[in-house]
Coordinates of C-alpha atoms in Angstrom, one line a residue:
Chain A
X1 CA 127.2 68.4 99.6
X2 CA 130.6 68.2 98.1
X3 CA 130.9 70.2 94.9
X4 CA 133.4 67.9 93.3
X5 CA 131.4 65.5 91.2
X6 CA 132.3 61.9 91.6
X7 CA 133.4 61.5 88.0
X8 CA 135.9 58.9 88.9
X9 CA 133.0 56.5 89.5
X10 CA 131.5 57.2 86.1
X11 CA 132.6 56.2 82.6
X12 CA 133.9 59.5 81.2
X13 CA 136.3 60.8 78.6
X14 CA 138.6 63.8 79.1
X15 CA 137.9 66.3 76.3
X16 CA 140.1 69.2 77.5
X17 CA 142.8 69.0 80.0
X18 CA 144.1 71.9 82.2
X19 CA 146.4 73.3 79.5
X20 CA 143.7 73.0 76.8
X21 CA 141.2 74.9 79.1
X22 CA 143.7 77.6 79.7
X23 CA 144.4 78.0 75.9
X24 CA 140.6 78.0 75.2
X25 CA 140.0 80.8 77.8
X26 CA 142.9 82.9 76.4
X27 CA 141.6 82.5 72.8
X28 CA 138.1 83.5 73.9
X29 CA 139.5 86.6 75.7
X30 CA 141.2 87.7 72.5
X31 CA 138.1 87.1 70.5
X32 CA 135.9 89.1 72.9
X33 CA 138.2 92.1 72.7
X34 CA 138.5 91.8 68.9
X35 CA 134.7 91.6 68.5
X36 CA 134.3 94.7 70.6
X37 CA 137.1 96.6 69.0
X38 CA 138.9 97.1 72.3
X39 CA 137.6 97.2 75.9
X40 CA 135.6 100.4 75.6
X41 CA 132.1 99.9 77.1
X42 CA 132.7 96.2 77.6
X43 CA 130.9 94.3 80.3
X44 CA 131.3 90.5 80.9
X45 CA 128.2 89.0 82.4
X46 CA 128.6 85.4 83.5
X47 CA 125.7 83.0 84.0
X48 CA 125.9 81.5 87.5
X49 CA 127.8 79.7 88.5
X50 CA 130.6 78.5 86.2
X51 CA 129.8 81.1 83.6
X52 CA 130.4 83.7 86.3
X53 CA 133.7 82.1 87.2
X54 CA 134.7 82.1 83.5
X55 CA 133.7 85.8 83.1
X56 CA 136.2 86.7 85.9
X57 CA 138.9 84.6 84.2
X58 CA 138.3 86.3 80.9
X59 CA 138.4 89.7 82.5
X60 CA 141.8 88.8 84.2
X61 CA 143.1 87.5 80.9
X62 CA 142.0 90.7 79.1
X63 CA 143.6 92.8 81.8
X64 CA 147.0 91.2 81.1
X65 CA 147.1 92.0 77.4
X66 CA 145.0 95.1 77.3
X67 CA 146.0 96.8 80.5
X68 CA 142.4 97.5 81.6
X69 CA 140.1 95.0 83.2
X70 CA 136.5 95.1 81.9
X71 CA 133.6 95.2 84.4
X72 CA 132.2 91.8 85.4
X73 CA 128.9 90.7 86.6
X74 CA 127.1 87.5 87.7
X75 CA 123.6 86.6 86.5
X76 CA 121.4 84.0 88.1
X77 CA 118.7 82.8 85.7
X78 CA 116.9 80.3 88.0
X79 CA 113.8 82.4 88.2
X80 CA 113.7 83.0 84.5
X81 CA 113.9 79.4 83.3
X82 CA 111.0 77.9 81.4
X83 CA 111.1 74.6 83.1
X84 CA 110.2 75.4 86.7
X85 CA 106.9 73.6 86.4
X86 CA 108.7 70.4 85.3
X87 CA 111.7 70.7 87.5
X88 CA 110.5 72.3 90.7
X89 CA 113.1 73.2 93.3
X90 CA 116.3 71.7 91.8
X91 CA 118.5 74.6 92.7
X92 CA 118.1 77.7 94.9
X93 CA 118.2 81.1 93.3
X94 CA 121.2 83.3 94.1
X95 CA 121.2 87.1 93.9
X96 CA 122.5 88.5 90.6
X97 CA 125.2 91.1 90.8
X98 CA 125.5 93.3 87.7
X99 CA 127.3 96.5 86.9
X100 CA 125.5 99.2 84.9
X101 CA 124.7 97.7 81.4
X102 CA 122.8 100.6 79.8
X103 CA 124.3 101.5 76.5
X104 CA 127.3 99.2 76.9
X105 CA 128.5 96.0 75.1
X106 CA 127.5 93.0 77.1
X107 CA 129.2 89.7 76.6
X108 CA 127.2 86.9 78.1
X109 CA 129.5 84.1 79.3
X110 CA 128.6 80.5 80.0
X111 CA 130.5 77.2 80.3
X112 CA 128.4 75.0 78.0
X113 CA 126.0 75.9 75.2
X114 CA 123.5 73.1 74.6
X115 CA 119.8 73.6 74.2
X116 CA 120.0 77.4 74.3
X117 CA 117.3 77.6 77.0
X118 CA 119.7 78.9 79.7
X119 CA 120.8 81.7 77.3
X120 CA 117.2 82.6 76.4
X121 CA 116.5 82.9 80.2
X122 CA 119.6 85.0 80.6
X123 CA 118.6 87.4 77.7
X124 CA 115.2 87.7 79.4
X125 CA 116.8 88.4 82.8
X126 CA 119.2 90.9 81.3
X127 CA 116.3 93.0 80.1
X128 CA 115.3 93.7 83.6
X129 CA 118.6 95.4 84.4
X130 CA 118.7 97.8 81.4
X131 CA 119.2 98.1 77.7
X132 CA 122.7 97.2 76.4
X133 CA 123.8 98.5 73.0
X134 CA 124.7 95.0 72.0
X135 CA 124.7 91.5 73.6
X136 CA 127.1 88.8 72.4
X137 CA 127.5 85.3 73.6
X138 CA 130.8 83.6 74.6
X139 CA 130.9 79.9 75.7
X140 CA 133.8 77.6 76.6
X141 CA 132.1 74.6 75.0
X142 CA 129.5 74.4 72.3
X143 CA 128.1 70.9 72.2
X144 CA 125.4 71.3 69.7
X145 CA 121.7 70.1 69.9
X146 CA 120.1 73.5 70.1
X147 CA 116.3 73.7 70.8
X148 CA 116.1 77.5 70.2
X149 CA 117.4 79.8 67.5
X150 CA 120.5 80.8 69.5
X151 CA 124.2 80.7 68.6
X152 CA 127.4 81.7 70.2
X153 CA 129.5 84.5 68.8
X154 CA 132.6 83.2 70.4
X155 CA 133.4 79.5 71.2
X156 CA 136.3 78.1 73.0
X157 CA 135.8 74.6 71.7
X158 CA 133.2 72.9 69.5
X159 CA 132.6 69.4 70.7
X160 CA 130.3 67.1 68.9
X161 CA 128.3 65.0 71.4
X162 CA 125.3 62.8 71.4
X163 CA 122.2 63.9 73.3
X164 CA 122.7 61.2 75.9
X165 CA 126.1 62.6 76.9
X166 CA 126.6 64.9 79.8
X167 CA 129.3 67.5 79.2
X168 CA 130.9 68.8 82.4
X169 CA 133.2 71.8 82.7
X170 CA 135.2 71.7 85.9
X171 CA 136.9 74.9 87.0
X172 CA 139.6 75.2 89.6
X173 CA 137.7 77.8 91.6
X174 CA 134.6 75.6 91.9
X175 CA 135.7 72.1 91.4
X176 CA 139.4 72.1 92.4
X177 CA 140.7 71.5 88.9
X178 CA 140.3 72.6 85.3
X179 CA 138.9 70.0 82.8
X180 CA 136.1 69.3 80.4
X181 CA 134.7 65.8 80.5
X182 CA 132.0 64.0 78.7
X183 CA 130.1 61.5 80.9
X184 CA 128.1 58.9 79.0
X185 CA 124.6 58.3 80.0
X186 CA 124.2 55.0 81.8
X187 CA 127.0 55.9 84.2
X188 CA 126.3 56.6 87.9
X189 CA 123.4 59.0 88.2
Chain B
X1 CA 114.6 64.4 78.4
X2 CA 117.7 66.4 77.8
X3 CA 120.8 66.2 79.9
X4 CA 120.8 69.9 80.5
X5 CA 118.0 69.3 83.0
X6 CA 120.1 67.0 85.0
X7 CA 121.3 68.4 88.3
X8 CA 124.8 67.5 87.5
X9 CA 127.8 69.5 88.3
X10 CA 128.3 70.5 84.7
X11 CA 124.8 71.6 84.0
X12 CA 124.7 75.3 83.5
X13 CA 121.8 75.7 85.8
X14 CA 123.4 74.5 89.0
X15 CA 123.7 77.6 91.2
X16 CA 123.4 75.9 94.6
X17 CA 121.7 72.8 95.9
X18 CA 117.9 72.7 96.2
X19 CA 116.7 74.2 99.5
X20 CA 115.4 72.0 102.3
X21 CA 111.7 72.1 101.8
X22 CA 108.8 69.7 102.7
X23 CA 105.8 71.9 103.2
X24 CA 102.6 72.1 101.1
X25 CA 101.1 74.7 103.4
X26 CA 102.5 77.4 105.7
X27 CA 100.3 77.3 108.8
X28 CA 102.7 78.1 111.6
X29 CA 106.3 77.9 112.4
X30 CA 106.0 75.2 115.1
X31 CA 106.8 72.5 112.6
X32 CA 109.7 74.4 110.9
X33 CA 113.3 73.3 111.7
X34 CA 116.3 75.6 111.5
X35 CA 117.2 74.3 108.0
X36 CA 113.8 75.1 106.6
X37 CA 113.7 78.6 108.1
X38 CA 117.2 79.2 106.7
X39 CA 116.0 77.9 103.3
X40 CA 113.3 80.6 103.3
X41 CA 115.6 83.4 104.5
X42 CA 118.3 82.4 101.9
X43 CA 115.7 82.4 99.1
X44 CA 114.5 85.8 100.3
X45 CA 118.0 87.2 99.9
X46 CA 117.7 86.4 96.1
X47 CA 114.2 87.9 96.1
X48 CA 115.5 91.1 97.7
X49 CA 117.9 91.5 94.8
X50 CA 115.0 91.2 92.3
X51 CA 113.1 93.9 94.1
X52 CA 116.0 96.3 93.6
X53 CA 116.1 95.7 89.8
X54 CA 114.7 98.4 87.5
X55 CA 112.0 96.0 86.4
X56 CA 111.2 94.0 89.5
X57 CA 109.5 91.1 87.8
X58 CA 110.6 87.5 87.0
X59 CA 108.5 84.9 85.2
X60 CA 109.1 82.0 87.7
X61 CA 105.5 81.7 88.7
X62 CA 103.9 82.6 85.3
X63 CA 100.6 80.8 84.9
X64 CA 100.1 80.2 88.7
X65 CA 97.3 81.9 90.6
X66 CA 97.5 83.3 94.1
X67 CA 94.3 84.3 95.8
X68 CA 94.3 86.5 98.8
X69 CA 91.3 85.6 101.0
X70 CA 90.9 88.1 103.8
X71 CA 88.2 87.9 106.4
X72 CA 89.9 90.6 108.5
X73 CA 91.2 94.0 107.5
X74 CA 94.8 94.2 106.4
X75 CA 97.0 96.7 104.7
X76 CA 100.6 95.6 104.6
X77 CA 100.1 91.8 104.6
X78 CA 97.7 91.8 101.7
X79 CA 99.6 94.4 99.7
X80 CA 102.8 92.6 100.2
X81 CA 101.4 89.3 99.1
X82 CA 100.0 91.0 96.0
X83 CA 103.3 92.6 95.2
X84 CA 105.2 89.4 95.9
X85 CA 102.9 87.3 93.6
X86 CA 103.1 89.9 90.8
X87 CA 106.9 90.2 91.1
X88 CA 107.1 86.5 90.4
X89 CA 104.8 86.7 87.4
X90 CA 101.8 85.0 89.1
X91 CA 98.2 86.1 88.7
X92 CA 97.0 87.6 91.9
X93 CA 93.4 88.3 93.0
X94 CA 92.3 89.6 96.3
X95 CA 89.0 89.0 98.0
X96 CA 87.7 90.5 101.1
X97 CA 84.9 89.0 103.1
X98 CA 82.8 92.1 102.8
X99 CA 82.6 91.8 99.0
X100 CA 82.4 88.1 98.6
X101 CA 79.8 85.4 98.9
X102 CA 80.7 85.1 102.6
X103 CA 78.1 87.8 103.0
X104 CA 75.6 85.4 101.5
X105 CA 76.5 82.7 104.0
X106 CA 79.0 80.7 102.1
X107 CA 81.1 78.6 104.4
X108 CA 84.9 78.9 104.6
X109 CA 85.3 75.4 103.2
X110 CA 82.9 76.1 100.3
X111 CA 84.8 79.3 99.5
X112 CA 88.2 77.5 99.5
X113 CA 86.8 74.7 97.3
X114 CA 85.3 77.2 94.9
X115 CA 88.6 79.0 94.6
X116 CA 90.4 75.7 94.0
X117 CA 87.9 74.8 91.3
X118 CA 88.9 78.1 89.7
X119 CA 92.5 76.7 89.7
X120 CA 93.9 78.8 92.6
X121 CA 97.3 77.3 93.4
X122 CA 97.9 79.2 96.6
X123 CA 95.3 80.7 98.9
X124 CA 96.6 83.3 101.4
X125 CA 94.1 83.4 104.2
X126 CA 93.4 85.7 107.1
X127 CA 90.6 84.9 109.5
X128 CA 89.6 86.0 113.0
X129 CA 89.3 82.4 114.2
X130 CA 92.3 80.5 115.4
X131 CA 92.7 77.4 113.2
X132 CA 90.8 78.7 110.2
X133 CA 93.8 78.1 107.9
X134 CA 94.2 74.6 109.2
X135 CA 90.6 73.8 108.5
X136 CA 91.0 75.2 104.9
X137 CA 94.2 73.1 104.4
X138 CA 92.3 69.9 105.3
X139 CA 89.8 70.5 102.6
X140 CA 91.8 71.5 99.6
X141 CA 94.9 70.5 97.7
X142 CA 95.8 74.1 97.0
X143 CA 98.6 75.5 99.2
X144 CA 97.3 77.5 102.1
X145 CA 99.3 80.3 103.6
X146 CA 98.1 81.4 107.0
X147 CA 98.2 85.2 107.0
X148 CA 96.9 85.4 110.5
X149 CA 94.3 83.3 112.3
X150 CA 92.8 84.9 115.3
X151 CA 95.4 85.2 118.1
X152 CA 97.0 82.0 117.0
X153 CA 99.7 82.4 114.3
X154 CA 101.1 84.7 111.7
X155 CA 104.0 82.7 110.3
X156 CA 104.9 85.0 107.3
X157 CA 105.2 88.0 109.6
X158 CA 107.5 85.9 111.9
X159 CA 109.7 84.9 108.9
X160 CA 110.1 88.5 107.8
X161 CA 111.0 89.4 111.4
X162 CA 113.6 86.7 111.4
X163 CA 114.9 87.8 108.0
X164 CA 115.2 91.4 109.2
X165 CA 116.9 90.3 112.4
X166 CA 119.3 88.2 110.5
X167 CA 120.2 91.1 108.2
X168 CA 121.4 93.0 111.2
X169 CA 122.9 90.3 113.4
X170 CA 123.7 87.4 111.1
X171 CA 123.4 84.4 113.4
X172 CA 120.6 84.8 115.9
X173 CA 121.9 82.1 118.3
X174 CA 122.2 83.5 121.8
X175 CA 120.7 86.9 120.9
X176 CA 118.3 88.3 123.4
X177 CA 115.0 89.2 121.8
X178 CA 112.4 91.0 123.9
X179 CA 108.7 91.2 122.9
X180 CA 106.8 93.8 124.8
X181 CA 103.1 94.3 125.0
X182 CA 99.9 92.4 124.4
X183 CA 101.4 88.9 124.1
X184 CA 98.2 87.0 124.7
X185 CA 96.4 88.5 121.7
X186 CA 99.5 88.5 119.5
X187 CA 99.7 85.9 116.8
X188 CA 102.9 87.6 115.7
X189 CA 104.4 87.0 119.1
X190 CA 103.5 83.3 119.0
X191 CA 104.9 82.6 115.6
X192 CA 108.0 84.6 116.4
X193 CA 108.6 82.6 119.5
X194 CA 108.7 79.4 117.5
X195 CA 110.9 80.8 114.8
X196 CA 113.3 82.5 117.2
X197 CA 113.6 79.4 119.4
X198 CA 114.4 77.2 116.3
X199 CA 117.2 79.6 115.5
X200 CA 118.6 79.5 119.0
X201 CA 117.7 83.1 120.2
X202 CA 116.9 83.8 123.8
X203 CA 113.3 85.0 123.9
X204 CA 111.9 87.2 126.6
X205 CA 108.2 88.2 126.6
X206 CA 107.1 91.2 128.7
X207 CA 103.7 92.6 129.5
X208 CA 101.1 93.1 132.2
X209 CA 100.1 89.7 133.7
X210 CA 96.6 90.0 132.3
X211 CA 98.1 90.2 128.7
X212 CA 100.4 87.2 129.1
X213 CA 99.0 83.9 127.8
X214 CA 98.6 81.1 130.3
X215 CA 101.0 78.3 129.9
X216 CA 104.1 80.5 129.2
X217 CA 105.7 80.1 132.6
X218 CA 107.4 76.8 133.3
X219 CA 105.3 76.4 136.5
X220 CA 102.1 76.6 134.4
X221 CA 103.2 73.9 132.0
X222 CA 101.7 70.5 132.1
X223 CA 104.4 68.0 132.9
X224 CA 103.9 65.7 130.0
X225 CA 101.6 67.3 127.4
X226 CA 103.2 68.7 124.3
X227 CA 103.3 72.4 125.0
X228 CA 101.4 74.8 122.9
X229 CA 104.2 77.4 123.2
X230 CA 108.0 77.2 123.1
X231 CA 110.1 77.8 126.2
X232 CA 110.6 81.6 126.8
X233 CA 111.4 83.8 129.7
X234 CA 108.5 85.8 131.2
X235 CA 109.1 89.2 132.7
X236 CA 106.5 91.7 133.9
X237 CA 109.0 94.5 134.5
X238 CA 109.9 96.2 131.3
X239 CA 113.2 97.7 132.6
X240 CA 114.4 94.3 133.5
X241 CA 113.2 92.7 130.3
X242 CA 115.0 95.2 128.0
X243 CA 118.3 95.0 129.9
X244 CA 120.9 93.9 127.4
X245 CA 118.4 93.1 124.6
X246 CA 119.7 92.9 121.1
X247 CA 116.2 93.2 119.6
X248 CA 113.3 94.9 121.1
X249 CA 109.9 94.3 119.5
X250 CA 106.9 96.4 120.6
X251 CA 103.6 94.8 119.9
X252 CA 100.4 96.6 119.2
X253 CA 97.8 97.0 122.0
X254 CA 95.0 95.2 120.2
X255 CA 92.0 97.3 121.2
X256 CA 89.7 95.3 118.9
X257 CA 90.5 92.2 120.9
X258 CA 90.2 93.6 124.4
X259 CA 87.1 92.3 126.1
X260 CA 87.5 94.8 128.8
X261 CA 88.8 94.4 132.3
X262 CA 92.3 93.4 131.2
X263 CA 93.8 96.9 131.6
X264 CA 92.9 99.7 134.0
X265 CA 93.4 102.2 131.2
X266 CA 95.4 102.7 128.0
X267 CA 97.2 105.6 129.8
X268 CA 98.2 103.3 132.6
X269 CA 99.4 100.7 130.1
X270 CA 101.5 103.3 128.3
X271 CA 103.0 104.6 131.5
X272 CA 104.2 101.1 132.5
X273 CA 104.9 99.3 129.2
X274 CA 105.6 101.9 126.5
X275 CA 108.9 101.4 124.7
X276 CA 110.6 104.7 125.2
X277 CA 114.1 106.1 124.6
X278 CA 114.8 106.1 128.3
X279 CA 113.9 102.4 128.6
X280 CA 115.9 101.5 125.4
X281 CA 119.0 103.0 127.0
X282 CA 119.2 99.7 129.0
X283 CA 119.3 97.6 125.8
X284 CA 122.5 96.4 124.1
X285 CA 124.4 99.3 122.4
X286 CA 123.7 97.7 119.0
X287 CA 120.1 97.0 119.6
X288 CA 117.4 97.3 117.0
X289 CA 113.7 98.3 117.4
X290 CA 111.0 96.5 115.6
X291 CA 107.2 96.6 115.4
X292 CA 105.0 94.4 113.3
X293 CA 102.6 97.3 112.6
X294 CA 100.1 98.9 112.6
X295 CA 101.5 100.9 115.5
X296 CA 99.8 103.1 118.1
X297 CA 102.4 105.7 118.7
X298 CA 102.1 107.0 122.2
X299 CA 100.7 103.8 123.4
X300 CA 103.0 100.8 123.1
X301 CA 105.8 102.7 121.4
X302 CA 106.9 106.3 121.8
X303 CA 106.7 108.4 118.6
X304 CA 110.4 109.5 118.7
X305 CA 111.8 106.0 118.9
X306 CA 109.4 104.6 116.3
X307 CA 111.1 106.8 113.7
X308 CA 114.5 107.0 115.5
X309 CA 117.8 105.7 114.2
X310 CA 117.4 102.3 116.0
X311 CA 114.0 101.7 114.3
X312 CA 114.0 99.2 111.4
X313 CA 110.2 99.2 111.1
X314 CA 110.2 100.3 107.5
X315 CA 112.8 97.7 106.6
X316 CA 110.4 95.1 108.0
X317 CA 107.8 96.2 105.5
X318 CA 110.2 96.1 102.5
X319 CA 111.5 92.7 103.6
X320 CA 108.0 91.4 103.9
X321 CA 107.6 91.4 100.1
X322 CA 110.9 89.5 99.6
X323 CA 110.0 86.9 102.2
X324 CA 106.6 86.3 100.8
X325 CA 108.1 85.9 97.3
X326 CA 110.4 83.3 98.8
X327 CA 107.4 81.4 100.3
X328 CA 105.4 81.5 97.1
X329 CA 108.4 80.3 95.1
X330 CA 109.1 77.4 97.6
X331 CA 105.5 76.4 97.7
X332 CA 105.3 76.3 93.9
X333 CA 108.2 74.0 93.9
X334 CA 106.7 71.6 96.4
X335 CA 106.1 68.3 94.8
X336 CA 103.4 65.9 95.9
X337 CA 105.0 62.9 97.4
X338 CA 107.3 65.0 99.5
X339 CA 106.7 64.6 103.2
X340 CA 104.3 67.3 104.2
X341 CA 105.0 68.9 107.5
X342 CA 102.5 71.6 106.8
X343 CA 99.3 70.2 108.2
X344 CA 99.3 68.5 111.6

């Protein structure tokens, strides 16, 4: 199945272009270091899959201005979600791959923060790997409409949306280009 | 409905596409295609990672009930299904025939229906009669996993064998896999034959003629009837069978299933068919040695090779938990309305 979504066929609006995504990632990288007071003990844990890609990018950006690259990990939350009974086999779980997190400052990274359920699953999964000193949340896009008491500590871009919209983050490594789009419901689905 | 639940490219949940899956039950591998076997093995990779976590438990199957229903003794299969269910957060109970109402004469079908009435979602069943799991599957809408039915099938053991082989060799296409021993009483061998054939391996079975099932040789096959066994090479000489083998699997001499007269003596069998270091020297230099357990060291396998550096018998046991987790997970995700290839 091709990974590149057929967005051309759907009514959509471009929210962030390539340059805007790059600036948002850079700003996030600075905020992550600032919140942590440096890179000491810092671990970036991306939620598969675009969150994991973003975590790598943040680590690369931090390396350019701090001189040291923080550890990165990828967390798969498929088996921790609360909607398996409703959704069934929509996606296959992938192995998680985490560095040591005990006593360290973990920054969870994801592309879009929406209902908060993915983040809840990620916090739950993280517990099984150890006990970090602190866990923060960094997202590229916060689109609102939370269903759980969860908020991001660092946000690349706040984008007001209506619940019927579908916000898609495209990343070069996964999708062939960088962009954030909003696809209105009623498009091709 | 929220858009986050849509399987769109931007949804944060999309890790990779849903696996190919169309089974409500797992009765044997004769109706499994390559893509479905690979779906199980890929899912098992993720489950392996969970087992290596400090807290090896995820909540994916919370609220589901798995019942182990064993009419025959078992150590590793039952224990690994218990561990697998618990690692996924399911409730697991185990019944053995000696302690259940089976002793009071309750029929298999009644037992299965009773368990379903208690909301069992998955029933893992072992029985000494071939076809017992098929019978159960016809009388319940719970998922039935065949954990061994007589000498017929043991699909979950075969899948863990395939998983372990794939760990070592990657693609199994063209690999020479030799199963040595009591083929005719081995449900493991039968299910392995189906799975290995689906993945393109070259399967050789070897044993004394009295312990080879009828119908294996091409000349014994009915011309038109759908064969009960996949195409394999039959070899009665162990030296020739092992020549160049990538994978050698020794099978247990099943003393409880010998009706007598099939073998002159156990000593004679061991002399002619035991997997020994000397015989393994003929195998491929990178060969691995497997055994589905429990093993009779000194009978079908020499003690030194069973624990030697080519033996991956313990890995098989560890992988068994991961593979059974994958199966429980995939069955839980089976949605009615999918085409069921499970019952035939």
